[in-house]
mmCIF file of C-alpha atoms in Angstrom:
data_model
loop_
_atom_site.group_PDB
_atom_site.id
_atom_site.type_symbol
_atom_site.label_atom_id
_atom_site.label_comp_id
_atom_site.label_asym_id
_atom_site.label_seq_id
_atom_site.Cartn_x
_atom_site.Cartn_y
_atom_site.Cartn_z
ATOM 1 C CA MET A 9 8.802 -26.679 4.571
ATOM 2 C CA PRO A 10 7.959 -24.939 1.594
ATOM 3 C CA MET A 11 5.556 -21.864 1.806
ATOM 4 C CA ILE A 12 2.376 -22.533 0.351
ATOM 5 C CA HIS A 13 0.061 -19.442 -0.658
ATOM 6 C CA ALA A 14 -3.629 -20.082 -1.842
ATOM 7 C CA VAL A 15 -4.496 -17.326 -4.081
ATOM 8 C CA THR A 16 -7.978 -16.070 -4.714
ATOM 9 C CA GLY A 17 -9.197 -16.535 -8.435
ATOM 10 C CA GLY A 18 -11.094 -13.172 -9.067
ATOM 11 C CA THR A 19 -14.214 -14.274 -8.762
ATOM 12 C CA GLY A 20 -15.347 -11.414 -5.813
ATOM 13 C CA LEU A 21 -15.097 -13.710 -2.801
ATOM 14 C CA PRO A 22 -18.375 -15.569 -3.225
ATOM 15 C CA GLU A 23 -19.800 -17.395 0.150
ATOM 16 C CA ASN A 24 -18.324 -21.205 -1.302
ATOM 17 C CA VAL A 25 -14.963 -19.366 -1.570
ATOM 18 C CA MET A 26 -15.067 -17.423 2.291
ATOM 19 C CA SER A 27 -15.924 -20.858 3.567
ATOM 20 C CA ILE A 28 -13.106 -22.679 1.805
ATOM 21 C CA SER A 29 -10.650 -19.900 3.029
ATOM 22 C CA SER A 30 -11.830 -20.630 6.451
ATOM 23 C CA SER A 31 -11.250 -24.164 6.253
ATOM 24 C CA LEU A 32 -7.935 -23.624 4.007
ATOM 25 C CA TYR A 33 -6.202 -21.130 6.304
ATOM 26 C CA PRO A 34 -4.637 -23.400 9.042
ATOM 27 C CA HIS A 35 -2.928 -25.152 6.204
ATOM 28 C CA VAL A 36 -1.243 -22.849 3.993
ATOM 29 C CA ASP A 37 0.926 -19.966 5.105
ATOM 30 C CA ALA A 38 -1.079 -17.204 3.378
ATOM 31 C CA ILE A 39 -4.272 -16.491 1.702
ATOM 32 C CA CYS A 40 -3.341 -13.967 -0.870
ATOM 33 C CA VAL A 41 -6.774 -12.029 -1.664
ATOM 34 C CA ARG A 42 -6.506 -10.771 -5.364
ATOM 35 C CA GLU A 43 -10.045 -9.444 -6.373
ATOM 36 C CA LYS A 44 -8.642 -6.344 -8.633
ATOM 37 C CA GLN A 45 -12.210 -5.833 -9.686
ATOM 38 C CA LEU A 46 -13.606 -4.879 -6.375
ATOM 39 C CA SER A 47 -13.522 -1.431 -5.022
ATOM 40 C CA GLU A 48 -11.592 -1.059 -1.834
ATOM 41 C CA THR A 49 -14.793 -0.308 -0.109
ATOM 42 C CA ALA A 50 -16.042 -3.396 -1.067
ATOM 43 C CA LEU A 51 -13.039 -5.421 -0.660
ATOM 44 C CA SER A 52 -12.360 -4.069 2.687
ATOM 45 C CA LEU A 53 -16.093 -5.424 3.676
ATOM 46 C CA LYS A 54 -14.726 -8.759 2.448
ATOM 47 C CA ILE A 55 -11.565 -9.183 4.725
ATOM 48 C CA LYS A 56 -13.914 -8.062 7.680
ATOM 49 C CA LYS A 57 -15.904 -10.759 7.087
ATOM 50 C CA MET A 58 -13.450 -13.526 6.507
ATOM 51 C CA ILE A 59 -11.773 -11.920 10.142
ATOM 52 C CA GLU A 60 -15.085 -12.438 11.370
ATOM 53 C CA GLN A 61 -15.497 -16.052 10.262
ATOM 54 C CA GLY A 62 -12.182 -17.084 12.057
ATOM 55 C CA ILE A 63 -9.212 -16.145 9.444
ATOM 56 C CA PRO A 64 -6.342 -14.567 11.388
ATOM 57 C CA PRO A 65 -5.492 -11.371 9.993
ATOM 58 C CA GLU A 66 -1.897 -12.653 9.837
ATOM 59 C CA LYS A 67 -3.055 -15.321 7.569
ATOM 60 C CA LEU A 68 -4.049 -12.588 5.230
ATOM 61 C CA ILE A 69 -2.490 -11.048 2.276
ATOM 62 C CA ILE A 70 -4.133 -8.618 0.130
ATOM 63 C CA HIS A 71 -3.222 -7.726 -3.196
ATOM 64 C CA SER A 72 -2.924 -4.094 -4.391
ATOM 65 C CA PHE A 73 -5.039 -2.298 -1.491
ATOM 66 C CA PRO A 74 -1.972 -1.271 1.434
ATOM 67 C CA ALA A 75 -4.865 0.813 3.328
ATOM 68 C CA ILE A 76 -6.807 -2.577 3.914
ATOM 69 C CA ALA A 77 -3.715 -4.204 5.063
ATOM 70 C CA VAL A 78 -2.788 -1.287 7.450
ATOM 71 C CA GLN A 79 -6.421 -1.206 8.864
ATOM 72 C CA TYR A 80 -6.909 -4.599 9.262
ATOM 73 C CA ASN A 81 -3.348 -5.678 10.368
ATOM 74 C CA LEU A 82 -2.960 -8.264 7.881
ATOM 75 C CA GLN A 83 -0.036 -10.016 6.843
ATOM 76 C CA GLY A 84 0.746 -7.989 4.213
ATOM 77 C CA VAL A 85 0.107 -6.447 0.927
ATOM 78 C CA HIS A 86 0.999 -8.408 -2.640
ATOM 79 C CA PHE A 87 2.046 -5.526 -5.492
ATOM 80 C CA THR A 88 1.753 -6.065 -8.927
ATOM 81 C CA GLU A 89 5.495 -5.633 -10.855
ATOM 82 C CA PHE A 90 4.954 -2.145 -11.702
ATOM 83 C CA ASP A 91 3.275 -0.668 -8.936
ATOM 84 C CA ASP A 92 6.094 1.993 -7.448
ATOM 85 C CA ARG A 93 3.849 1.944 -4.267
ATOM 86 C CA MET A 94 5.853 -0.869 -2.567
ATOM 87 C CA LYS A 95 9.265 0.964 -1.805
ATOM 88 C CA LEU A 96 7.183 3.604 0.183
ATOM 89 C CA PHE A 97 4.961 1.407 1.559
ATOM 90 C CA LYS A 98 7.639 -1.105 3.489
ATOM 91 C CA HIS A 99 9.593 2.218 4.620
ATOM 92 C CA THR A 100 6.253 3.086 6.282
ATOM 93 C CA TYR A 101 5.135 -0.259 7.347
ATOM 94 C CA PRO A 102 8.133 -2.135 8.086
ATOM 95 C CA TYR A 103 6.338 -4.757 10.493
ATOM 96 C CA LEU A 104 3.822 -5.574 7.373
ATOM 97 C CA GLN A 105 5.077 -7.817 4.829
ATOM 98 C CA ALA A 106 5.618 -6.720 1.257
ATOM 99 C CA GLY A 107 5.335 -9.060 -1.923
ATOM 100 C CA LYS A 108 5.507 -8.578 -5.701
ATOM 101 C CA SER A 109 4.987 -10.056 -8.820
ATOM 102 C CA VAL A 110 8.147 -10.285 -11.232
ATOM 103 C CA HIS A 111 8.391 -11.587 -14.762
ATOM 104 C CA SER A 112 12.182 -11.280 -15.285
ATOM 105 C CA LEU A 113 15.396 -10.928 -13.777
ATOM 106 C CA GLU A 114 15.763 -7.486 -13.891
ATOM 107 C CA THR A 115 12.437 -6.866 -12.028
ATOM 108 C CA ALA A 116 12.984 -9.186 -9.475
ATOM 109 C CA ILE A 117 16.548 -7.649 -8.575
ATOM 110 C CA LYS A 118 14.579 -4.217 -8.329
ATOM 111 C CA ALA A 119 11.828 -5.525 -6.270
ATOM 112 C CA GLU A 120 14.726 -7.028 -3.644
ATOM 113 C CA LEU A 121 16.663 -3.660 -3.570
ATOM 114 C CA ASP A 122 13.175 -1.607 -2.961
ATOM 115 C CA GLY A 123 12.391 -3.802 0.109
ATOM 116 C CA ALA A 124 10.355 -6.664 -0.753
ATOM 117 C CA ASP A 125 10.086 -9.574 1.501
ATOM 118 C CA TYR A 126 9.384 -12.218 -1.025
ATOM 119 C CA LEU A 127 8.414 -12.244 -4.671
ATOM 120 C CA TYR A 128 5.829 -14.148 -6.828
ATOM 121 C CA PHE A 129 7.504 -15.067 -10.181
ATOM 122 C CA GLY A 130 5.496 -16.597 -13.087
ATOM 123 C CA HIS A 131 3.683 -18.007 -14.738
ATOM 124 C CA ILE A 132 5.900 -21.335 -14.647
ATOM 125 C CA PHE A 133 3.648 -23.787 -16.730
ATOM 126 C CA LYS A 134 0.837 -23.417 -18.933
ATOM 127 C CA THR A 135 -2.175 -22.165 -16.942
ATOM 128 C CA PRO A 136 -5.657 -21.137 -17.844
ATOM 129 C CA SER A 137 -5.775 -17.887 -16.771
ATOM 130 C CA LYS A 138 -2.695 -17.134 -19.402
ATOM 131 C CA GLU A 139 -4.355 -18.649 -22.043
ATOM 132 C CA GLY A 140 -1.880 -18.754 -25.149
ATOM 133 C CA VAL A 141 1.088 -17.392 -23.427
ATOM 134 C CA PRO A 142 3.720 -20.119 -22.826
ATOM 135 C CA GLY A 143 5.197 -20.300 -18.951
ATOM 136 C CA ARG A 144 8.293 -19.086 -18.464
ATOM 137 C CA GLY A 145 9.566 -22.445 -17.289
ATOM 138 C CA LEU A 146 11.761 -23.872 -15.023
ATOM 139 C CA ASP A 147 15.456 -22.841 -16.610
ATOM 140 C CA LEU A 148 13.905 -19.056 -16.016
ATOM 141 C CA LEU A 149 12.906 -19.629 -12.053
ATOM 142 C CA ARG A 150 16.309 -21.231 -11.498
ATOM 143 C CA GLN A 151 18.322 -18.017 -12.664
ATOM 144 C CA LEU A 152 15.885 -15.987 -10.924
ATOM 145 C CA THR A 153 16.223 -17.906 -7.382
ATOM 146 C CA ASP A 154 20.170 -17.919 -7.852
ATOM 147 C CA SER A 155 19.985 -14.008 -8.096
ATOM 148 C CA VAL A 156 18.221 -12.876 -5.178
ATOM 149 C CA SER A 157 18.438 -13.413 -1.284
ATOM 150 C CA ILE A 158 14.584 -13.087 -0.848
ATOM 151 C CA PRO A 159 12.099 -16.188 -0.916
ATOM 152 C CA VAL A 160 10.833 -16.542 -4.556
ATOM 153 C CA ILE A 161 7.348 -18.202 -4.642
ATOM 154 C CA ALA A 162 6.451 -19.926 -7.884
ATOM 155 C CA ILE A 163 3.131 -19.258 -9.458
ATOM 156 C CA GLY A 164 1.349 -20.348 -12.711
ATOM 157 C CA GLY A 165 0.208 -23.716 -13.393
ATOM 158 C CA ILE A 166 1.358 -25.206 -10.034
ATOM 159 C CA HIS A 167 -0.542 -28.194 -8.441
ATOM 160 C CA PHE A 168 0.528 -30.636 -5.593
ATOM 161 C CA ASP A 169 1.261 -33.009 -8.721
ATOM 162 C CA ASN A 170 4.149 -30.821 -10.326
ATOM 163 C CA ILE A 171 5.429 -28.418 -6.923
ATOM 164 C CA GLN A 172 8.228 -30.581 -6.349
ATOM 165 C CA THR A 173 9.791 -29.409 -9.787
ATOM 166 C CA VAL A 174 9.590 -25.651 -8.768
ATOM 167 C CA LEU A 175 11.027 -26.400 -5.433
ATOM 168 C CA GLU A 176 13.981 -28.562 -6.921
ATOM 169 C CA ALA A 177 14.538 -25.538 -9.137
ATOM 170 C CA GLY A 178 14.633 -23.322 -5.848
ATOM 171 C CA ALA A 179 11.616 -21.884 -5.518
ATOM 172 C CA ALA A 180 10.771 -21.072 -1.566
ATOM 173 C CA GLY A 181 7.480 -22.519 -2.168
ATOM 174 C CA ALA A 182 4.335 -22.009 -4.727
ATOM 175 C CA ALA A 183 1.240 -19.741 -5.167
ATOM 176 C CA MET A 184 -1.681 -21.652 -6.477
ATOM 177 C CA ILE A 185 -5.454 -20.741 -7.298
ATOM 178 C CA SER A 186 -7.035 -23.772 -9.198
ATOM 179 C CA ALA A 187 -5.029 -26.358 -6.463
ATOM 180 C CA PHE A 188 -7.631 -24.620 -4.248
ATOM 181 C CA PHE A 189 -10.577 -22.733 -5.775
ATOM 182 C CA LYS A 190 -10.808 -24.335 -9.258
ATOM 183 C CA ASN A 191 -14.449 -25.608 -9.163
ATOM 184 C CA GLU A 192 -15.467 -23.500 -6.660
ATOM 185 C CA GLU A 193 -15.688 -19.978 -8.370
#
């Protein structure tokens, strides 16, 4: 069964996104809360509200804020490609997942050596969030999945109509924003 991550779109988690997340969590492996524009305090309050609305903490991955993952005992933290905190985080909290975004074979191999439990690799296809930047494509995805032993989750322009192609290229699953939240944010 492929791993499916729903990734929030960076709009501050309005009520409708919180509501969708509450309905969505039983059907995905994780909801990656990617709201980099919010302060740590504001994001912590949003996570608390999501948990109060019934989303199990173990279904939530927080993007870039390790203290929130520890505070609420979330599934884990997702780090950006050049965020050097992941190795120390994983050493300190080995029971929480640590994921990392990567955009090259070199950074993927380094992330695995640093203790990442999984990788997001992309963007694979053309996507509105990366306007004018061509996707990295399925060939590079295949090279990357052949080069690491941890799960690689493809991201970028992936919907339910093209997910099979990334799985055939070796991805363990897909992280999707617009497939879940496009018209809701």
